[in-house]
mmCIF file of C-alpha atoms in Angstrom:
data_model
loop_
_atom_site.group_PDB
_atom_site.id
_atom_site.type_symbol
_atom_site.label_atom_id
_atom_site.label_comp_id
_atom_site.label_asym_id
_atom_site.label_seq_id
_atom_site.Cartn_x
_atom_site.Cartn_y
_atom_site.Cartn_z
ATOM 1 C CA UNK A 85 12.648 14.999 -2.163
ATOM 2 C CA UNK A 86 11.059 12.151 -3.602
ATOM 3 C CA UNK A 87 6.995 12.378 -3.614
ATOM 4 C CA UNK A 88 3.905 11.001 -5.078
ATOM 5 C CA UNK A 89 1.100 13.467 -4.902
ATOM 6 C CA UNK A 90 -2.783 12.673 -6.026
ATOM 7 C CA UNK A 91 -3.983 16.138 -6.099
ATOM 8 C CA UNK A 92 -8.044 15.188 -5.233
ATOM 9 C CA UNK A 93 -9.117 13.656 -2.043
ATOM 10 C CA UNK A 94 -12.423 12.993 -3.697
ATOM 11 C CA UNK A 95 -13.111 12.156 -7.272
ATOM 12 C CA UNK A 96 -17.363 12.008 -7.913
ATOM 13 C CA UNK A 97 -18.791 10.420 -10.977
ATOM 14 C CA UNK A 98 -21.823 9.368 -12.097
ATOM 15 C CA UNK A 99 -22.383 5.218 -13.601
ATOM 16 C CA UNK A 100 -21.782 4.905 -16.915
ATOM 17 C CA UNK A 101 -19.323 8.226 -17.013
ATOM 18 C CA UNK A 102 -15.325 7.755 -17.406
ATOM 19 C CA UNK A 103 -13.029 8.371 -14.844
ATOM 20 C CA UNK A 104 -10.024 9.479 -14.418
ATOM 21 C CA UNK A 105 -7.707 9.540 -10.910
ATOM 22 C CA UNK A 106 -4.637 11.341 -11.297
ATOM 23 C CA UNK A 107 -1.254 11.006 -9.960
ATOM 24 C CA UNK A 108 1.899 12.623 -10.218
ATOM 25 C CA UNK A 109 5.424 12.093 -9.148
ATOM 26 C CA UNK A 110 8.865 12.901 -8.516
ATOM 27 C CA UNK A 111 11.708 10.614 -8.478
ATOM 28 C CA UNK A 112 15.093 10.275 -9.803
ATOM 29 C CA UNK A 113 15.706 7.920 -12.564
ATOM 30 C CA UNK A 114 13.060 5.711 -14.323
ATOM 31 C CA UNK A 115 10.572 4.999 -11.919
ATOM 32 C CA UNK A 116 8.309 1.860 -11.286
ATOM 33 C CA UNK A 117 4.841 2.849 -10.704
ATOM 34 C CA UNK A 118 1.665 1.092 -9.319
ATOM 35 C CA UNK A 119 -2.204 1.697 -8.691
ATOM 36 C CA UNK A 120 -3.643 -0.736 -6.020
ATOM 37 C CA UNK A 121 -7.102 -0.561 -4.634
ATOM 38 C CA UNK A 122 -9.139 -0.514 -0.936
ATOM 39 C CA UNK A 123 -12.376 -1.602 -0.136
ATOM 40 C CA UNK A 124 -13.944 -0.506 2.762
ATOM 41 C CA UNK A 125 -12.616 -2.549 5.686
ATOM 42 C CA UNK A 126 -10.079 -4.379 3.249
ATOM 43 C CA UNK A 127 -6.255 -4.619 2.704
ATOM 44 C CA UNK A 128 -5.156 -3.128 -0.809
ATOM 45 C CA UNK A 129 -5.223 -4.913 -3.720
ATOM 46 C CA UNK A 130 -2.832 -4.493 -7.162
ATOM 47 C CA UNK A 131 -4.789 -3.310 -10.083
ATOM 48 C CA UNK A 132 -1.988 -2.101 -12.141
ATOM 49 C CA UNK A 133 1.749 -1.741 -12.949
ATOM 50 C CA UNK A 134 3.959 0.425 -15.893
ATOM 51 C CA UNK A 135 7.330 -1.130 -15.887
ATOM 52 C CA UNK A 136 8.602 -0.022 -19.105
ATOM 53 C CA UNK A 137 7.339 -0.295 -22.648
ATOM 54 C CA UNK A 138 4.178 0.638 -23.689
ATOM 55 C CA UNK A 139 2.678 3.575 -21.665
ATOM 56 C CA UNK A 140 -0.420 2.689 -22.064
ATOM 57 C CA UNK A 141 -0.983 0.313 -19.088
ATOM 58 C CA UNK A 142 -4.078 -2.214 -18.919
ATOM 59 C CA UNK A 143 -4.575 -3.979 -15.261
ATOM 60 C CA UNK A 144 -8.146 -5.574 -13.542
ATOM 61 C CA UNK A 145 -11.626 -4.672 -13.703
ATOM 62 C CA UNK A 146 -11.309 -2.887 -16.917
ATOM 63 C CA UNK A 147 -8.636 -0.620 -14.969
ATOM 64 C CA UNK A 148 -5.796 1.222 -17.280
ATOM 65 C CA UNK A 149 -3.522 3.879 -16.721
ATOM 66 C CA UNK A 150 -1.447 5.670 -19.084
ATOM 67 C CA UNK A 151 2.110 7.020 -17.967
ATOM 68 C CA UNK A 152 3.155 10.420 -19.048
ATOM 69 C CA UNK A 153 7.211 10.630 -18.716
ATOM 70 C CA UNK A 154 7.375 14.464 -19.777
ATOM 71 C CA UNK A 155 4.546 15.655 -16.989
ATOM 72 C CA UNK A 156 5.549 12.968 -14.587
ATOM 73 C CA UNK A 157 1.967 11.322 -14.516
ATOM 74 C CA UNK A 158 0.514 7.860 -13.803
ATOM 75 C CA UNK A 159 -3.434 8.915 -13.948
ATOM 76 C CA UNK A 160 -6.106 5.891 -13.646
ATOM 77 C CA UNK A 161 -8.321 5.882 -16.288
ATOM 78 C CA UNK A 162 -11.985 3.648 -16.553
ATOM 79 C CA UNK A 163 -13.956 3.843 -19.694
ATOM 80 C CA UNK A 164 -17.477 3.519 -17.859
ATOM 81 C CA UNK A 165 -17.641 3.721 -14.273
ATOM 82 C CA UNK A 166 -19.328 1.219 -12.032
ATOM 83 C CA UNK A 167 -21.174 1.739 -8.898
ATOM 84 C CA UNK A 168 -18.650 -1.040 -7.559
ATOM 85 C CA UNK A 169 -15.554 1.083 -8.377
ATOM 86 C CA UNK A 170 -16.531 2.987 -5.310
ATOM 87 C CA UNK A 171 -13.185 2.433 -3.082
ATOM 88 C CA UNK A 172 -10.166 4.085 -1.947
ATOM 89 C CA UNK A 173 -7.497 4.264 -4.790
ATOM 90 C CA UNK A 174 -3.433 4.895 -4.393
ATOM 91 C CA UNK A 175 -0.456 5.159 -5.765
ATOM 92 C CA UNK A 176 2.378 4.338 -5.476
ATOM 93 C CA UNK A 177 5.731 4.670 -7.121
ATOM 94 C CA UNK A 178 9.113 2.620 -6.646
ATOM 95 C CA UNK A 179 12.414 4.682 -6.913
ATOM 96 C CA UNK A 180 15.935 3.080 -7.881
ATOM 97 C CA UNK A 181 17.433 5.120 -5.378
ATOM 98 C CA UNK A 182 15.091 4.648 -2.061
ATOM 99 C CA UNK A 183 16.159 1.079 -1.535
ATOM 100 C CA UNK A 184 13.718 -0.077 -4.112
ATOM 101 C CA UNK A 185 10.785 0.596 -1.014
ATOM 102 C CA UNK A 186 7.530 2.061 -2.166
ATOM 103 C CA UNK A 187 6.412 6.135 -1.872
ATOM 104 C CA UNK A 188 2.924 5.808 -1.682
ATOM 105 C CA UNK A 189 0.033 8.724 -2.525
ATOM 106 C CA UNK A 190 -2.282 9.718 0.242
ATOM 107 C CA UNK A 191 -5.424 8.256 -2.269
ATOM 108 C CA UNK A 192 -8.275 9.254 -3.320
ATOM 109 C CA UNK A 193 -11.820 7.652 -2.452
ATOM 110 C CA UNK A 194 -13.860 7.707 -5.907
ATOM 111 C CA UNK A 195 -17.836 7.568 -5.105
ATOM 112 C CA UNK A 196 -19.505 6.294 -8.154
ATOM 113 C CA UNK A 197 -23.454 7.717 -8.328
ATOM 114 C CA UNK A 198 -26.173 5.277 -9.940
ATOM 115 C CA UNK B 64 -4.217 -20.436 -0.039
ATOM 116 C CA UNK B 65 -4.303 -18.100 2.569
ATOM 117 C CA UNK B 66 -2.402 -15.577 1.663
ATOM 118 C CA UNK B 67 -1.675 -12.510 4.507
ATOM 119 C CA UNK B 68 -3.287 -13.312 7.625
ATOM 120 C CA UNK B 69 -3.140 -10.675 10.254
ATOM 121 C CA UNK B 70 -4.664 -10.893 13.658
ATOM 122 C CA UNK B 71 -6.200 -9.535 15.473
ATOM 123 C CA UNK B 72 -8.201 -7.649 13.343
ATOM 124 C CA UNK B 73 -9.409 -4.624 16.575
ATOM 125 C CA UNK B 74 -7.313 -4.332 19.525
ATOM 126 C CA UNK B 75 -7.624 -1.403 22.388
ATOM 127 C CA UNK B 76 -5.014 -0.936 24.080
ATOM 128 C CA UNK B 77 -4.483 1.460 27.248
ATOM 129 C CA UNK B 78 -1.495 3.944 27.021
ATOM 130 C CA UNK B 79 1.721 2.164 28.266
ATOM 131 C CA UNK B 80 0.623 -1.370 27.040
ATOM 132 C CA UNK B 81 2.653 -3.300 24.499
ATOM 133 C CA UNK B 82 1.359 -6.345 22.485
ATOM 134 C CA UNK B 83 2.041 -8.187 19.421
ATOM 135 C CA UNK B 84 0.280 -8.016 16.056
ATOM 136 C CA UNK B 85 0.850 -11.213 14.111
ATOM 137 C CA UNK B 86 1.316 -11.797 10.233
ATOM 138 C CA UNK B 87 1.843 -14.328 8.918
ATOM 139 C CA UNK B 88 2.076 -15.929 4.734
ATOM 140 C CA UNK B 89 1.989 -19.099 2.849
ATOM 141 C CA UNK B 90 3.128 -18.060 -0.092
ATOM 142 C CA UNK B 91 6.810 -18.435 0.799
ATOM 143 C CA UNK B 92 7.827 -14.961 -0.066
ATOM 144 C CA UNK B 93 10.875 -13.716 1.281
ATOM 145 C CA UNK B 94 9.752 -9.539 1.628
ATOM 146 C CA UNK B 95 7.469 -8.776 4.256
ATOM 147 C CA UNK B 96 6.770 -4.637 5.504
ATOM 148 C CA UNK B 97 4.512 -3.373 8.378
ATOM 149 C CA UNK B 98 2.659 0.078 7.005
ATOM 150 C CA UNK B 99 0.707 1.597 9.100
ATOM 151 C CA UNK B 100 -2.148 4.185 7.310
ATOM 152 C CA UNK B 101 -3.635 7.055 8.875
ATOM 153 C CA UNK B 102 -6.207 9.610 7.001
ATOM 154 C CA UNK B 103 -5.414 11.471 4.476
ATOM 155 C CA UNK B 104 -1.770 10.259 5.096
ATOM 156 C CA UNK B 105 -1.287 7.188 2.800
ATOM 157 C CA UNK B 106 0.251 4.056 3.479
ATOM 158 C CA UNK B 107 3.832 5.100 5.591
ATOM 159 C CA UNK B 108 6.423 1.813 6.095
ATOM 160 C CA UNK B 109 7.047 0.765 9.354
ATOM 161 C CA UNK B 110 9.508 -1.676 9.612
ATOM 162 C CA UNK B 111 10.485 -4.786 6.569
ATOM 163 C CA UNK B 112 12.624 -7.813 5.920
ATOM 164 C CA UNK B 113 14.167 -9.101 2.421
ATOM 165 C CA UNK B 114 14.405 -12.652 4.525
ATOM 166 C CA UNK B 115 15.087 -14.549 7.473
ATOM 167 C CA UNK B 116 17.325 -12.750 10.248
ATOM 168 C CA UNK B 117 16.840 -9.576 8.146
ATOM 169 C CA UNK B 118 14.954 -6.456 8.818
ATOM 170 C CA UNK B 119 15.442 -2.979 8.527
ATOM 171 C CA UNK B 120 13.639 0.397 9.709
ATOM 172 C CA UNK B 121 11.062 1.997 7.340
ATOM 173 C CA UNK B 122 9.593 5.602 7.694
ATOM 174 C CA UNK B 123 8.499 5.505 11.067
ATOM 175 C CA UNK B 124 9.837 2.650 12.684
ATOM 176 C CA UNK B 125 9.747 4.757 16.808
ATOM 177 C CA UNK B 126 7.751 2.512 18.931
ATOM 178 C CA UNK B 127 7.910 -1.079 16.988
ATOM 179 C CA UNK B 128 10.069 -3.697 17.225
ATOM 180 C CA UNK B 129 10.028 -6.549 14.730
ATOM 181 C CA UNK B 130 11.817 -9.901 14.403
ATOM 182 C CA UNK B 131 12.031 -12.501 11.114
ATOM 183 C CA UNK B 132 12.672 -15.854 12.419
ATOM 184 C CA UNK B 133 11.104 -17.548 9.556
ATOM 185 C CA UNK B 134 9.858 -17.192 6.317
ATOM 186 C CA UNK B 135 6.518 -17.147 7.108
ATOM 187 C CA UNK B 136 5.615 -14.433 10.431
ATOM 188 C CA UNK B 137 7.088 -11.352 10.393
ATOM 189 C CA UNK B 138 5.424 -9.993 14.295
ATOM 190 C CA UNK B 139 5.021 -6.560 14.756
ATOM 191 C CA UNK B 140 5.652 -5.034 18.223
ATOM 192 C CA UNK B 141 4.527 -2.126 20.529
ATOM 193 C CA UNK B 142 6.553 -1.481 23.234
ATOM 194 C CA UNK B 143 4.773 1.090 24.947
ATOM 195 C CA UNK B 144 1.751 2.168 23.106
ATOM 196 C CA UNK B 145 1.105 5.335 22.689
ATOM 197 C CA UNK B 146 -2.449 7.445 21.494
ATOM 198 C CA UNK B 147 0.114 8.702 18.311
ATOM 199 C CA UNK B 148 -0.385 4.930 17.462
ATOM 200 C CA UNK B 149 -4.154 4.639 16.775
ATOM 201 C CA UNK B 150 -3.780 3.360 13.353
ATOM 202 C CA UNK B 151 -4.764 0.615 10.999
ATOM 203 C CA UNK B 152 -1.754 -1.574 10.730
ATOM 204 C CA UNK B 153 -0.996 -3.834 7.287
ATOM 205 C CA UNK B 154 1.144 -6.795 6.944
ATOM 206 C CA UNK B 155 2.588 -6.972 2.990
ATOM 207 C CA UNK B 156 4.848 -9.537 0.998
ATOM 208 C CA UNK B 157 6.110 -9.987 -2.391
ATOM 209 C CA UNK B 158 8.242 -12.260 -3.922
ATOM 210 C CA UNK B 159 11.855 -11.266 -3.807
ATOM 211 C CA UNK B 160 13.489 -8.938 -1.956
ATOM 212 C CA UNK B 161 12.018 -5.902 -2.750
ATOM 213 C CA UNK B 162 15.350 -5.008 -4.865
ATOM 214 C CA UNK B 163 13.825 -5.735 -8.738
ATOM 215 C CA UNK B 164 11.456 -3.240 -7.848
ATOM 216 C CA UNK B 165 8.170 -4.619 -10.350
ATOM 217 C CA UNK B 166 7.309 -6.468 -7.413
ATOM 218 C CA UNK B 167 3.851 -6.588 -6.509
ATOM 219 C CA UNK B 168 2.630 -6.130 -3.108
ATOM 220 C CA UNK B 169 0.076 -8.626 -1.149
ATOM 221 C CA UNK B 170 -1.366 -7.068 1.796
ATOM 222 C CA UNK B 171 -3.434 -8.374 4.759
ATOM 223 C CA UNK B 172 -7.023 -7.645 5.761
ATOM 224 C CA UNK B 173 -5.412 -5.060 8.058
ATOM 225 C CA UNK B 174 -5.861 -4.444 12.266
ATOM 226 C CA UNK B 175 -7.426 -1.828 13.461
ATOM 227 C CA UNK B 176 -5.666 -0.582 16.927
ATOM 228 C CA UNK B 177 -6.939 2.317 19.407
ATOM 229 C CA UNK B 178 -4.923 3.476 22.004
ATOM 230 C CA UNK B 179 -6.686 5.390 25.036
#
């Protein structure tokens, strides 16, 4: 069965600190894969995309991901973490073979700590 | 430019009730999905169209009923609500129909229904 899984509910880091949120999947064929973003009380909003081509992704708010074909991976990576990255992050991947609709993770809120 | 407007943004509903949540887009894009998203669960897809007169069953379409007269509202419908649908409901589009797959996703504020 097709699945996106983002193995931490939680992800804490302190300001300043990287971060990384990771996701993993499993699809046939190439996959199209996405990170978008929720604020509290918000709708989602697209921060990144991989495609094909380089796997090193870049997307908003200083925002990159890097995708990993052998371990199936699409993690979310930040160089320096801001106290206003606190939010609710998924992912979500697009399969060739679902009707091109989207599997989405079940996210994973990332508190950022001044 | 609006964007996704959904309304309303709370509703409470009693079990047995039906009403209507509204979406509607000015960005003239021909995909539009209900998800709703429930802790801990993700985002699961409702019901979507590719266009006008089109629509199709997502994930977990039991209970809803939607209808695409136009480009621009794509209503979502309880019949009969039930407690199992205490959710937070959001309206997406995208350009296309969903079928080149790098299609990004613009989603609504959201509405936030409780059913007693």
């Amino acid at each position: 069965a097709q699945s996106v899984a983002q193995p931490e509910d939680q992800v804490n880091v302190a300001e300043g600190n990287p971060l990384t949120v990771k996701c993993t999947y499993s699809v046939s064929g190439n996959p199209y894969l996405f990170w978008y973003v929720q604020y509290p009380n918000r709708g989602l909003q697209f921060l990144l995309k991989y495609i094909t081509g380089d796997n090193l992704v870049k997307g908003s708010y200083g925002f990159e991901a890097e995708f990993n074909k052998s371990q199936t991976s699409f993690h979310l990576k930040k160089p320096s973490a801001l106290v206003s990255d606190s939010a609710l992050y998924f992912c979500a991947v697009r399969a060739m073979d679902s009707n091109y609709q989207l599997i989405w993770g079940a996210g994973t809120k990332l508190i950022i700590k001044p | 430019n609006a964007g996704v407007t959904q309304t309303p943004k709370f509703q409470v509903l009693k079990t047995g009730q039906s009403m209507t949540l509204q979406c509607a887009q000015d960005m003239n894009h021909e995909y539009m999905s209900w998800y709703r998203q429930d802790p801990g669960m993700g985002l699961r897809l409702i019901h979507y169209s590719v266009g006008a007169g089109i629509t199709d069953q997502g994930e977990v379409p039991n209970g809803y009923n939607v209808s695409r007269s136009t480009t621009e509202d794509f209503p979502l419908r309880l019949l009969s609500a039930a407690p199992s649908q205490t959710s937070v409901y959001f309206c997406a589009s995208s350009y296309g129909q969903g079928g080149s797959g790098a299609n990004v996703l613009t989603f609504g504020a959201g509405s936030r229904l409780t059913v007693l």
